[in-house]
CSV table of C-alpha atoms and ligand atoms in Angstrom, one decimal:
chain,number,residue,atom,x,y,z
O,1239,MET,CA,-71.8,-76.4,15.2
O,1240,SER,CA,-75.5,-77.3,14.6
O,1241,LYS,CA,-76.3,-78.2,11.0
O,1242,ASN,CA,-78.8,-75.4,10.9
O,1243,ARG,CA,-76.4,-72.7,11.9
O,1244,VAL,CA,-75.6,-70.4,9.0
O,1245,GLN,CA,-72.2,-68.8,9.3
O,1246,ILE,CA,-72.1,-65.0,8.6
O,1247,PHE,CA,-68.9,-64.1,6.6
O,1248,ASP,CA,-68.7,-60.3,6.5
O,1249,THR,CA,-66.8,-58.8,3.6
O,1250,THR,CA,-67.6,-55.1,4.3
O,1251,LEU,CA,-63.8,-54.4,4.7
O,1252,ARG,CA,-62.9,-56.2,1.4
O,1253,ASP,CA,-65.6,-56.4,-1.2
O,1254,GLY,CA,-67.5,-53.5,0.5
O,1255,GLU,CA,-64.4,-51.3,0.6
O,1256,GLN,CA,-63.9,-51.8,-3.2
O,1257,VAL,CA,-66.7,-49.2,-3.7
O,1258,PRO,CA,-65.3,-46.1,-5.4
O,1259,GLY,CA,-65.0,-43.3,-2.8
O,1260,CYS,CA,-65.4,-45.6,0.2
O,1261,LYS,CA,-61.8,-46.0,1.1
O,1262,LEU,CA,-61.2,-46.4,4.8
O,1263,ASN,CA,-57.9,-45.9,6.7
O,1264,THR,CA,-56.6,-48.5,9.1
O,1265,GLU,CA,-58.0,-46.7,12.2
O,1266,GLN,CA,-61.5,-46.7,10.7
O,1267,LYS,CA,-61.2,-50.4,9.6
O,1268,LEU,CA,-60.2,-51.3,13.2
O,1269,VAL,CA,-63.3,-49.7,14.6
O,1270,ILE,CA,-65.5,-51.5,12.1
O,1271,ALA,CA,-63.8,-54.8,12.7
O,1272,LYS,CA,-64.2,-54.5,16.4
O,1273,ARG,CA,-67.9,-53.8,16.0
O,1274,LEU,CA,-68.3,-56.7,13.6
O,1275,ASP,CA,-66.8,-59.0,16.2
O,1276,ILE,CA,-69.2,-57.7,18.8
O,1277,LEU,CA,-72.1,-58.0,16.4
O,1278,GLY,CA,-71.3,-61.7,16.2
O,1279,VAL,CA,-70.2,-62.4,12.6
O,1280,ASP,CA,-68.3,-65.7,12.2
O,1281,VAL,CA,-65.8,-64.5,9.7
O,1282,ILE,CA,-64.3,-61.0,9.0
O,1283,GLU,CA,-62.7,-60.7,5.5
O,1284,ALA,CA,-60.3,-58.0,6.5
O,1285,GLY,CA,-58.8,-57.2,3.1
O,1286,PHE,CA,-56.7,-58.3,0.2
O,1287,PRO,CA,-53.2,-58.1,1.7
O,1288,ILE,CA,-51.2,-58.0,-1.5
O,1289,SER,CA,-53.3,-55.3,-3.1
O,1290,SER,CA,-51.5,-52.4,-1.2
O,1291,PRO,CA,-49.3,-51.8,1.8
O,1292,GLY,CA,-52.2,-50.1,3.5
O,1293,ASP,CA,-54.4,-53.2,3.1
O,1294,PHE,CA,-51.6,-55.4,4.3
O,1295,ILE,CA,-51.2,-53.3,7.5
O,1296,SER,CA,-55.0,-53.2,8.0
O,1297,VAL,CA,-55.1,-57.0,7.9
O,1298,VAL,CA,-52.2,-57.3,10.3
O,1299,GLU,CA,-53.8,-54.9,12.8
O,1300,ILE,CA,-57.3,-56.4,12.5
O,1301,SER,CA,-55.7,-59.9,13.1
O,1302,LYS,CA,-54.3,-58.6,16.4
O,1303,ILE,CA,-57.6,-57.2,17.8
O,1304,VAL,CA,-60.3,-59.6,16.7
O,1305,GLU,CA,-61.3,-61.8,19.7
O,1306,ASN,CA,-63.9,-64.2,18.4
O,1307,ALA,CA,-64.4,-64.2,14.6
O,1308,THR,CA,-62.1,-65.9,12.1
O,1309,VAL,CA,-60.0,-63.3,10.2
O,1310,CYS,CA,-59.7,-63.9,6.5
O,1311,GLY,CA,-57.5,-62.5,3.8
O,1312,LEU,CA,-58.2,-62.7,0.0
O,1313,THR,CA,-55.7,-63.9,-2.6
O,1314,ARG,CA,-55.5,-64.8,-6.2
O,1315,ALA,CA,-54.3,-68.3,-7.1
O,1316,ASN,CA,-50.6,-67.6,-7.0
O,1317,LYS,CA,-47.8,-68.2,-4.5
O,1318,LYS,CA,-46.9,-64.5,-3.8
O,1319,ASP,CA,-50.5,-63.5,-2.9
O,1320,ILE,CA,-50.8,-66.5,-0.6
O,1321,GLU,CA,-47.5,-65.9,1.1
O,1322,VAL,CA,-48.3,-62.2,1.7
O,1323,ALA,CA,-51.8,-63.1,3.1
O,1324,ALA,CA,-50.3,-65.7,5.4
O,1325,GLU,CA,-47.8,-63.2,6.7
O,1326,ALA,CA,-50.6,-60.6,7.3
O,1327,LEU,CA,-52.7,-63.1,9.2
O,1328,LYS,CA,-49.9,-64.4,11.3
O,1329,LEU,CA,-51.3,-62.9,14.5
O,1330,ALA,CA,-54.9,-63.9,14.0
O,1331,LYS,CA,-56.4,-66.3,16.6
O,1332,ARG,CA,-58.3,-68.0,13.8
O,1333,PRO,CA,-56.8,-67.2,10.4
O,1334,ARG,CA,-58.3,-68.2,7.0
O,1335,ILE,CA,-56.9,-67.8,3.6
O,1336,HIS,CA,-59.4,-67.2,0.8
O,1337,THR,CA,-57.9,-68.2,-2.5
O,1338,GLY,CA,-59.4,-69.0,-5.8
O,1339,ILE,CA,-59.7,-68.5,-9.6
O,1340,GLY,CA,-62.3,-67.8,-12.3
O,1341,THR,CA,-64.0,-70.9,-13.6
O,1342,SER,CA,-66.5,-69.6,-16.1
O,1343,ASP,CA,-65.8,-69.9,-19.9
O,1344,SER,CA,-65.3,-66.2,-20.2
O,1345,HIS,CA,-62.8,-66.1,-17.3
O,1346,ILE,CA,-60.9,-69.1,-18.6
O,1347,LEU,CA,-60.8,-67.9,-22.1
O,1348,TYR,CA,-60.5,-64.1,-21.9
O,1349,LYS,CA,-59.1,-63.4,-18.5
O,1350,PHE,CA,-56.6,-66.3,-18.3
O,1351,ASN,CA,-56.3,-67.4,-22.0
O,1352,SER,CA,-56.2,-70.9,-20.5
O,1353,THR,CA,-58.1,-74.2,-20.5
O,1354,GLN,CA,-60.3,-76.0,-17.9
O,1355,ASP,CA,-57.6,-78.5,-17.1
O,1356,LYS,CA,-55.0,-75.8,-16.4
O,1357,ILE,CA,-57.5,-73.9,-14.2
O,1358,ILE,CA,-58.1,-77.0,-12.1
O,1359,GLU,CA,-54.4,-77.5,-11.7
O,1360,ARG,CA,-54.0,-73.8,-10.5
O,1361,ALA,CA,-56.9,-74.3,-8.1
O,1362,ILE,CA,-55.3,-77.4,-6.6
O,1363,GLN,CA,-51.9,-75.8,-6.3
O,1364,ALA,CA,-53.3,-72.6,-4.7
O,1365,VAL,CA,-55.4,-74.5,-2.1
O,1366,ALA,CA,-52.5,-76.9,-1.3
O,1367,TYR,CA,-50.0,-74.0,-0.9
O,1368,ALA,CA,-52.4,-72.0,1.3
O,1369,LYS,CA,-52.8,-75.2,3.4
O,1370,THR,CA,-49.1,-75.2,4.2
O,1371,PHE,CA,-49.7,-71.9,6.1
O,1372,VAL,CA,-53.2,-72.3,7.7
O,1373,GLU,CA,-55.6,-75.1,8.4
O,1374,ASP,CA,-58.6,-73.1,7.3
O,1375,VAL,CA,-58.6,-72.5,3.5
O,1376,GLU,CA,-61.6,-71.2,1.6
O,1377,PHE,CA,-61.6,-71.7,-2.2
O,1378,TYR,CA,-63.6,-69.4,-4.5
O,1379,ALA,CA,-64.7,-70.3,-8.0
O,1380,GLU,CA,-65.0,-66.8,-9.4
O,1381,ASP,CA,-68.0,-66.4,-11.7
O,1382,ALA,CA,-69.4,-69.7,-10.5
O,1383,GLY,CA,-72.9,-68.2,-11.3
O,1384,ARG,CA,-72.1,-68.5,-15.0
O,1385,THR,CA,-69.9,-71.7,-14.7
O,1386,ASP,CA,-71.2,-74.9,-16.1
O,1387,ASN,CA,-72.3,-77.0,-13.1
O,1388,GLU,CA,-70.5,-80.2,-14.2
O,1389,PHE,CA,-67.2,-78.4,-14.5
O,1390,LEU,CA,-67.8,-76.4,-11.3
O,1391,ALA,CA,-68.4,-79.7,-9.5
O,1392,LYS,CA,-65.1,-81.1,-10.8
O,1393,VAL,CA,-63.2,-77.9,-9.6
O,1394,CYS,CA,-64.9,-78.1,-6.2
O,1395,GLU,CA,-64.0,-81.8,-5.8
O,1396,GLU,CA,-60.4,-81.1,-6.5
O,1397,ALA,CA,-60.3,-78.2,-4.1
O,1398,ILE,CA,-61.7,-80.4,-1.4
O,1399,LYS,CA,-59.0,-83.0,-2.1
O,1400,ALA,CA,-56.4,-80.3,-1.9
O,1401,GLY,CA,-57.6,-79.4,1.6
O,1402,ALA,CA,-60.3,-76.7,1.2
O,1403,THR,CA,-62.5,-76.3,4.3
O,1404,VAL,CA,-65.0,-73.9,2.6
O,1405,LEU,CA,-66.2,-73.7,-1.0
O,1406,ASN,CA,-67.3,-70.3,-2.1
O,1407,ILE,CA,-69.7,-70.3,-5.0
O,1408,PRO,CA,-69.8,-66.6,-6.1
O,1409,ASP,CA,-72.4,-65.2,-8.4
O,1410,THR,CA,-69.8,-62.6,-9.3
O,1411,THR,CA,-71.9,-60.7,-11.9
O,1412,GLY,CA,-75.2,-61.0,-10.1
O,1413,TYR,CA,-76.7,-62.8,-13.0
O,1414,CYS,CA,-78.4,-65.9,-11.5
O,1415,LEU,CA,-82.1,-66.2,-10.6
O,1416,PRO,CA,-82.8,-67.5,-7.1
O,1417,ASP,CA,-84.1,-70.9,-8.5
O,1418,GLU,CA,-81.0,-71.2,-10.6
O,1419,TYR,CA,-78.6,-70.3,-7.8
O,1420,GLY,CA,-80.4,-72.6,-5.4
O,1421,ALA,CA,-80.3,-75.4,-7.9
O,1422,LYS,CA,-76.5,-74.9,-8.4
O,1423,ILE,CA,-75.9,-75.4,-4.7
O,1424,LYS,CA,-78.2,-78.4,-4.7
O,1425,TYR,CA,-76.3,-79.9,-7.6
O,1426,LEU,CA,-73.0,-79.4,-5.8
O,1427,LYS,CA,-74.4,-81.0,-2.6
O,1428,GLU,CA,-75.5,-84.0,-4.6
O,1429,ASN,CA,-72.5,-84.4,-7.0
O,1430,VAL,CA,-69.3,-83.4,-5.3
O,1431,LYS,CA,-67.5,-86.1,-3.5
O,1432,GLY,CA,-66.5,-85.0,0.0
O,1433,VAL,CA,-68.9,-82.0,0.0
O,1434,HIS,CA,-70.4,-83.1,3.3
O,1435,ASN,CA,-67.1,-82.5,5.1
O,1436,VAL,CA,-66.9,-78.8,4.0
O,1437,THR,CA,-69.1,-75.7,4.1
O,1438,LEU,CA,-70.7,-74.3,0.9
O,1439,SER,CA,-70.7,-70.6,0.9
O,1440,CYS,CA,-73.0,-68.1,-1.0
O,1441,HIS,CA,-71.4,-64.9,-2.3
O,1442,CYS,CA,-73.9,-63.0,-4.4
O,1443,HIS,CA,-73.8,-59.7,-6.1
O,1444,ASN,CA,-76.7,-57.4,-6.6
O,1445,ASP,CA,-76.6,-56.4,-10.3
O,1446,LEU,CA,-80.2,-57.4,-10.8
O,1447,GLY,CA,-81.3,-56.7,-7.2
O,1448,LEU,CA,-81.3,-60.5,-6.4
O,1449,ALA,CA,-78.3,-60.8,-4.1
O,1450,THR,CA,-80.3,-61.3,-0.9
O,1451,ALA,CA,-82.8,-63.7,-2.6
O,1452,ASN,CA,-80.0,-65.7,-4.1
O,1453,ALA,CA,-78.2,-66.1,-0.8
O,1454,ILE,CA,-81.4,-67.3,0.8
O,1455,ALA,CA,-82.0,-69.7,-2.0
O,1456,GLY,CA,-78.5,-71.0,-1.4
O,1457,VAL,CA,-78.9,-71.7,2.3
O,1458,GLN,CA,-82.4,-73.3,1.6
O,1459,ASN,CA,-80.5,-75.7,-0.7
O,1460,GLY,CA,-77.7,-76.6,1.7
O,1461,ALA,CA,-75.2,-73.8,1.8
O,1462,ARG,CA,-74.2,-72.9,5.4
O,1463,GLN,CA,-72.3,-69.7,4.9
O,1464,ILE,CA,-73.4,-66.3,3.5
O,1465,GLU,CA,-70.9,-63.7,2.4
O,1466,CYS,CA,-72.4,-60.3,2.8
O,1467,THR,CA,-71.7,-56.7,3.7
O,1468,ILE,CA,-73.2,-54.1,6.1
O,1469,ASN,CA,-75.8,-52.0,4.1
O,1470,GLY,CA,-75.2,-54.3,1.1
O,1471,ILE,CA,-72.2,-52.2,-0.1
O,1472,GLY,CA,-69.9,-53.6,-2.6
O,1473,GLU,CA,-68.7,-53.6,-6.3
O,1474,ARG,CA,-71.2,-52.0,-8.7
O,1475,ALA,CA,-74.7,-52.6,-7.3
O,1476,GLY,CA,-73.3,-54.2,-4.2
O,1477,ASN,CA,-73.3,-57.5,-2.3
O,1478,THR,CA,-75.9,-59.4,-0.3
O,1479,SER,CA,-76.8,-57.2,2.6
O,1480,LEU,CA,-76.0,-58.7,6.0
O,1481,GLU,CA,-78.9,-57.1,7.9
O,1482,GLU,CA,-81.4,-58.4,5.3
O,1483,VAL,CA,-80.3,-62.1,5.3
O,1484,VAL,CA,-80.0,-62.1,9.1
O,1485,MET,CA,-83.5,-60.7,9.6
O,1486,ILE,CA,-85.0,-63.0,6.9
O,1487,LEU,CA,-83.7,-66.1,8.8
O,1488,LYS,CA,-84.9,-64.6,12.1
O,1489,GLN,CA,-88.4,-63.7,10.9
O,1490,HIS,CA,-88.9,-67.0,9.2
O,1491,PRO,CA,-88.3,-69.5,12.0
O,1492,TYR,CA,-89.8,-72.4,10.1
O,1493,LEU,CA,-86.8,-72.4,7.8
O,1494,ASN,CA,-85.0,-73.7,10.8
O,1495,LEU,CA,-81.8,-71.7,10.0
O,1496,ASP,CA,-80.2,-69.3,12.4
O,1497,THR,CA,-77.1,-67.1,12.8
O,1498,GLY,CA,-75.1,-65.9,15.8
O,1499,ILE,CA,-75.8,-62.2,15.1
O,1500,ASN,CA,-76.9,-59.9,17.9
O,1501,THR,CA,-79.6,-58.2,15.8
O,1502,LYS,CA,-80.1,-55.4,18.3
O,1503,LEU,CA,-76.8,-54.0,17.0
O,1504,LEU,CA,-77.8,-54.0,13.4
O,1505,TYR,CA,-79.0,-50.4,13.2
O,1506,SER,CA,-76.0,-48.9,15.0
O,1507,THR,CA,-73.6,-50.9,13.0
O,1508,SER,CA,-75.2,-49.7,9.8
O,1509,GLN,CA,-74.9,-46.1,11.0
O,1510,LEU,CA,-71.2,-46.7,11.8
O,1511,VAL,CA,-70.5,-48.0,8.3
O,1512,GLN,CA,-72.5,-45.2,6.7
O,1513,GLN,CA,-70.6,-42.6,8.6
O,1514,SER,CA,-67.1,-44.1,8.2
O,1515,MET,CA,-67.6,-44.6,4.4
O,1516,GLY,CA,-69.6,-41.5,3.8
O,1517,MET,CA,-72.1,-43.6,1.9
O,1518,VAL,CA,-75.6,-43.0,3.1
O,1519,VAL,CA,-78.2,-45.7,2.4
O,1520,GLN,CA,-81.4,-44.9,0.7
O,1521,PRO,CA,-84.3,-44.1,3.1
O,1522,ASN,CA,-86.3,-47.1,1.9
O,1523,LYS,CA,-83.4,-49.5,2.5
O,1524,ALA,CA,-84.8,-52.7,4.2
O,1525,ILE,CA,-84.1,-53.0,7.9
O,1526,VAL,CA,-81.8,-50.0,8.3
O,1527,GLY,CA,-83.2,-47.2,6.1
O,1528,GLU,CA,-84.6,-44.1,7.8
O,1529,ASN,CA,-88.1,-45.0,6.5
O,1530,ALA,CA,-87.9,-48.8,7.4
O,1531,PHE,CA,-90.2,-48.2,10.4
O,1532,ALA,CA,-91.8,-45.0,9.5
O,1533,HIS,CA,-95.5,-44.7,8.7
O,1534,SER,CA,-97.0,-41.7,6.9
O,1535,SER,CA,-100.3,-42.5,5.4
O,1536,GLY,CA,-103.4,-42.1,7.5
O,1537,ILE,CA,-104.6,-45.7,7.0
O,1538,HIS,CA,-101.3,-47.2,8.0
O,1539,GLN,CA,-100.8,-44.9,10.9
O,1540,ASP,CA,-104.2,-45.7,12.3
O,1541,GLY,CA,-103.4,-49.4,12.0
O,1542,VAL,CA,-100.0,-49.1,13.6
O,1543,ILE,CA,-101.3,-47.0,16.5
O,1544,LYS,CA,-103.9,-49.6,17.2
O,1545,ASN,CA,-101.5,-52.5,16.9
O,1546,ARG,CA,-97.9,-52.2,15.6
O,1547,GLU,CA,-98.1,-55.6,13.8
O,1548,THR,CA,-100.8,-54.5,11.5
O,1549,TYR,CA,-98.1,-53.0,9.2
O,1550,GLU,CA,-94.8,-54.1,10.7
O,1551,ILE,CA,-93.3,-57.6,10.5
O,1552,ILE,CA,-90.3,-56.7,12.5
O,1553,ASN,CA,-90.2,-55.2,16.0
O,1554,PRO,CA,-87.9,-52.2,15.5
O,1555,ALA,CA,-86.4,-52.9,18.9
O,1556,ASP,CA,-85.1,-56.2,17.5
O,1557,VAL,CA,-82.7,-54.3,15.2
O,1558,GLY,CA,-81.9,-51.5,17.6
O,1559,VAL,CA,-84.3,-48.9,16.4
O,1560,THR,CA,-86.0,-47.2,19.4
O,1561,GLN,CA,-89.5,-47.2,18.0
O,1562,SER,CA,-91.6,-47.0,14.9
O,1563,SER,CA,-92.2,-43.5,13.8
O,1564,ILE,CA,-95.4,-41.8,12.9
O,1565,VAL,CA,-94.5,-39.2,10.3
O,1566,LEU,CA,-97.0,-36.3,10.1
O,1567,THR,CA,-97.7,-35.3,6.5
O,1568,ALA,CA,-100.7,-34.1,4.6
O,1569,ARG,CA,-101.6,-37.8,4.2
O,1570,SER,CA,-101.9,-38.3,8.0
O,1571,GLY,CA,-105.2,-38.7,9.8
O,1572,ARG,CA,-106.6,-37.6,13.1
O,1573,ALA,CA,-105.3,-40.6,14.9
O,1574,ALA,CA,-101.7,-39.8,14.0
O,1575,LEU,CA,-102.1,-36.1,14.9
O,1576,ALA,CA,-103.6,-37.0,18.3
O,1577,TYR,CA,-100.8,-39.6,18.8
O,1578,ARG,CA,-98.0,-37.2,18.0
O,1579,ALA,CA,-99.6,-34.3,20.0
O,1580,LYS,CA,-99.8,-36.6,23.0
O,1581,ASN,CA,-96.1,-37.6,22.6
O,1582,VAL,CA,-95.2,-33.9,23.1
O,1583,GLY,CA,-97.6,-33.3,25.9
O,1584,TYR,CA,-101.0,-32.4,24.6
O,1585,ASP,CA,-103.9,-34.7,25.4
O,1586,LEU,CA,-106.5,-33.5,22.9
O,1587,THR,CA,-110.2,-33.9,23.3
O,1588,LYS,CA,-112.3,-35.0,20.3
O,1589,ILE,CA,-113.6,-31.4,19.9
O,1590,GLU,CA,-110.1,-29.9,20.0
O,1591,LEU,CA,-108.9,-32.5,17.5
O,1592,ASP,CA,-111.8,-31.8,15.1
O,1593,ASP,CA,-111.0,-28.0,15.4
O,1594,ILE,CA,-107.3,-28.4,14.8
O,1595,TYR,CA,-107.2,-31.1,12.2
O,1596,PRO,CA,-108.2,-28.8,9.2
O,1597,GLN,CA,-105.6,-26.3,10.2
O,1598,PHE,CA,-103.0,-29.1,10.5
O,1599,LEU,CA,-103.9,-30.2,6.9
O,1600,GLN,CA,-103.6,-26.7,5.6
O,1601,PHE,CA,-100.1,-26.4,7.1
O,1602,ALA,CA,-99.1,-29.9,6.1
O,1603,ASP,CA,-100.1,-29.3,2.4
O,1604,HIS,CA,-97.3,-26.7,2.3
O,1605,HIS,CA,-94.6,-28.7,4.1
O,1606,LYS,CA,-93.0,-32.0,3.5
O,1607,GLU,CA,-93.3,-33.0,7.1
O,1608,VAL,CA,-94.9,-31.6,10.3
O,1609,ASN,CA,-92.4,-31.7,13.2
O,1610,ASP,CA,-92.7,-31.4,17.0
O,1611,GLU,CA,-92.0,-27.7,16.9
O,1612,ASP,CA,-94.8,-27.2,14.4
O,1613,ILE,CA,-97.2,-29.1,16.7
O,1614,HIS,CA,-96.3,-26.8,19.6
O,1615,HIS,CA,-97.0,-23.8,17.3
O,1616,LEU,CA,-100.4,-25.2,16.2
O,1617,MET,CA,-101.3,-25.8,19.9
O,1618,GLU,CA,-100.3,-22.3,20.9
O,1619,LEU,CA,-102.3,-20.8,18.1
O,1620,ASN,CA,-105.4,-22.7,19.4
O,1621,GLN,CA,-104.5,-21.8,23.0
O,1622,ILE,CA,-104.3,-25.5,24.0
O,1623,ALA,CA,-102.2,-26.0,27.2
O,1624,LYS,CA,-99.7,-28.8,27.7
O,1625,SER,CA,-100.8,-31.9,29.7
O,1626,SER,CA,-104.3,-30.4,30.2
O,1627,VAL,CA,-106.7,-32.8,31.8
O,1628,HIS,CA,-109.9,-33.2,29.9
O,1629,VAL,CA,-113.2,-34.7,31.0
H,471,LIG,O1,-67.5,-61.7,-6.4
H,471,LIG,C1,-66.5,-62.5,-6.4
H,471,LIG,O2,-66.4,-63.4,-7.1
H,471,LIG,C2,-65.5,-62.2,-5.4
H,471,LIG,C3,-64.4,-63.3,-5.2
H,471,LIG,C4,-63.1,-62.6,-5.3
H,471,LIG,C5,-64.7,-64.0,-3.9
H,471,LIG,O3,-65.6,-61.2,-4.7
H,472,LIG,ZN1,-67.6,-60.4,-4.7
């Protein structure tokens, strides 16, 4: 694997599915897992096998059908969780156990009523036990975002010694600033013995809207795996959005970091997850929102009609959106009206356009959007024939 390749670890079916009301049945999870495999993700976190019989069965079934990606199951740092995950992953071509424990003061003190030394001991035991079942063991230091870097480095070093292949550094509460999260990854790169033999992973939550920025800061500082979900779904305000990090790396080639994702499948994958989970993304969602490639103001429409790149940094075809849309509203200009009229068969002369434009504005002022049917109606009222040839 090239040192500039960033692994995409998709957790839509685990962290994503923790969203209230987004529960999926096994059939739905299988459809999504198959699609993620085709999309080109490197790892599919299929579930938390001990959490319920349904989750266990889903991980078993996903393990059977995934062809290319590593299939991963989450555990806490205890034997029973690890045994159940190992059992669920038995039929996976490339199984990974994802085990770990909270490392911040508040987790150690309030969640575990424990001490730093005891937490390190549990981390070592969990990784070593998972290693007796599978070769590929990822260790997570929950709440690493608020964990003191020196202690975090110590935990990471011990996890590597116990056999971890990947170290996950979660900003569990979405608290870090990008500079801070990037510096944490850099610190671990520089201070953990053995870190060059393992992959550092970014797992960021979006409580302050920084999940994507933090993951990018992480890979700029040496992490080589991003944990993310389709549409950024996940606990509370969600996780890093897969489509955003993938397109950021693609659109900024000078970063010299790439992924194995077939970006042309991003839009349809987003639609699949929205429909299966019944969770529609907001229209202005980057990359996959309904307005991501829609232009409605006259100035922008004129620019895009002349040259798409004036107001678009992504070619919609690259993410599987057929084309940019020119939305007709009361803010649209003549260029947009002529463009949309032409799309439905009317090649307007300048005189016709000047005549119709004020009528169009009057109509648009009373409607949110002017659609193709409205355009036909406007043309009929003005007795303009379809595909007329004008000199
Ligand atoms: O956010 C988090 O810390 C997690 C871990 C369980 C990996 O999801
Ligand atoms: Zn998480």
